[in-house]
């Protein structure tokens, strides 16, 4: 465990054979529901290092370090005094981290409107939170189109609600970053989508995985059960004032096209506190149970990588995969969640999938999408098994459509201005998608974007219709960066970020896997 609060559990979860001693079996012989629903007694915060009387940023940091150390020492400790960590400095830091151009909530206040009066308002806001007079405001509903054409409902909080939520997230992270499993990556400090992609790549290539279960929870944020969430929070949070604060945000309701809605379930997707609450919910509803299941029921190796409500699991045997799929559906139903019937798939995928399917005349192995990347069974030039990742086709098409719409809006803007904007778009696209084996997809995106720009330039006026492709290419090459691979091989970056797996990770009897010891 390092100073920034990394999880103790393995990053790529490996299931060891069921050969634990009798004492371990006796300790874990209980129902899965009891495993995650038991509640430790409140022990207070006697081991917690309090903050000093000054209001310096260092004092707040020392206080949260004490919280984290206490949470690490005792995994059943309840924290009964946390509200004093919501200091004015913590609130100011939360305000500074807000996006400047974010949409306003029902209060209509933007960041630039609040900045001149922030110093005074933060003091008043801190006083109202500490005295219990703080009142949350309803979230404003917004709709955005998803890649499949459906709508995603977002909740835009009022600005001061964002400030308090962001500050509370910082406090609660000191506790839950110690508790969360290593295979959980979504919306956690110090972890990114590429960390999840790297962990998945390493797990599927280094372990004897033959089947992959691609899971997606249908409408996850809209179906979080408030009673279960508060019960989960109660395992660690004994401060009633913190729990009341969270209840206010959950039950405040939403304004949708001028009409107030009472939200009996769900957490507004888009609120600053929602990602953390979602991780806490799935930590108890899924993560702990999945880890327990792989240790006590799986007969072969199991790999787990979860990012928010998207989970990919690798299994050595098909029987384990099918058994887990049935069991997890029942488990999630208990907590008001259901697997998406179309997006949840079990597919043959792994080192021997191509050979086995050829023998049966079943064709090439299926592919699956995870975090915008399509994963494909492949081989290197030397015939070694590898996984090729390329940009998901629907993600590429959606991005191109977005660029074309923006080009139409910028039709009569100065050409250099549009060129700089396109350069930024390409660079941002490369920053995420420029992974090994994805150069062909990057070139396709660059080519289609160039064609869209060429057509837009020719529409500017009749004179512009005389622009030829050869002349445009010289202009394009001067402005648009060529595609190139920016990310290292996933195994290299994974070893650098998790050096504890080396050099003994490959020795079976030592039982050390990526991210921690098992």
GROMACS .gro file of N, CA and C in nm, residues 110 155 166 205 399 490:
model
   18
  110UNK      N    1  -2.331   3.048  -1.321
  110UNK     CA    2  -2.215   2.990  -1.386
  110UNK      C    3  -2.090   3.017  -1.302
  155UNK      N    4  -2.814   1.485  -1.500
  155UNK     CA    5  -2.863   1.575  -1.397
  155UNK      C    6  -2.760   1.683  -1.369
  166UNK      N    7  -1.826   1.802  -0.437
  166UNK     CA    8  -1.685   1.779  -0.469
  166UNK      C    9  -1.598   1.772  -0.346
  205UNK      N   10  -0.416  -1.183  -2.199
  205UNK     CA   11  -0.303  -1.242  -2.272
  205UNK      C   12  -0.212  -1.327  -2.184
  399UNK      N   13  -1.794   1.024  -3.382
  399UNK     CA   14  -1.702   1.138  -3.376
  399UNK      C   15  -1.697   1.211  -3.509
  490UNK      N   16   0.065  -0.207  -2.375
  490UNK     CA   17  -0.006  -0.214  -2.246
  490UNK      C   18   0.070  -0.290  -2.139
   0.00000   0.00000   0.00000
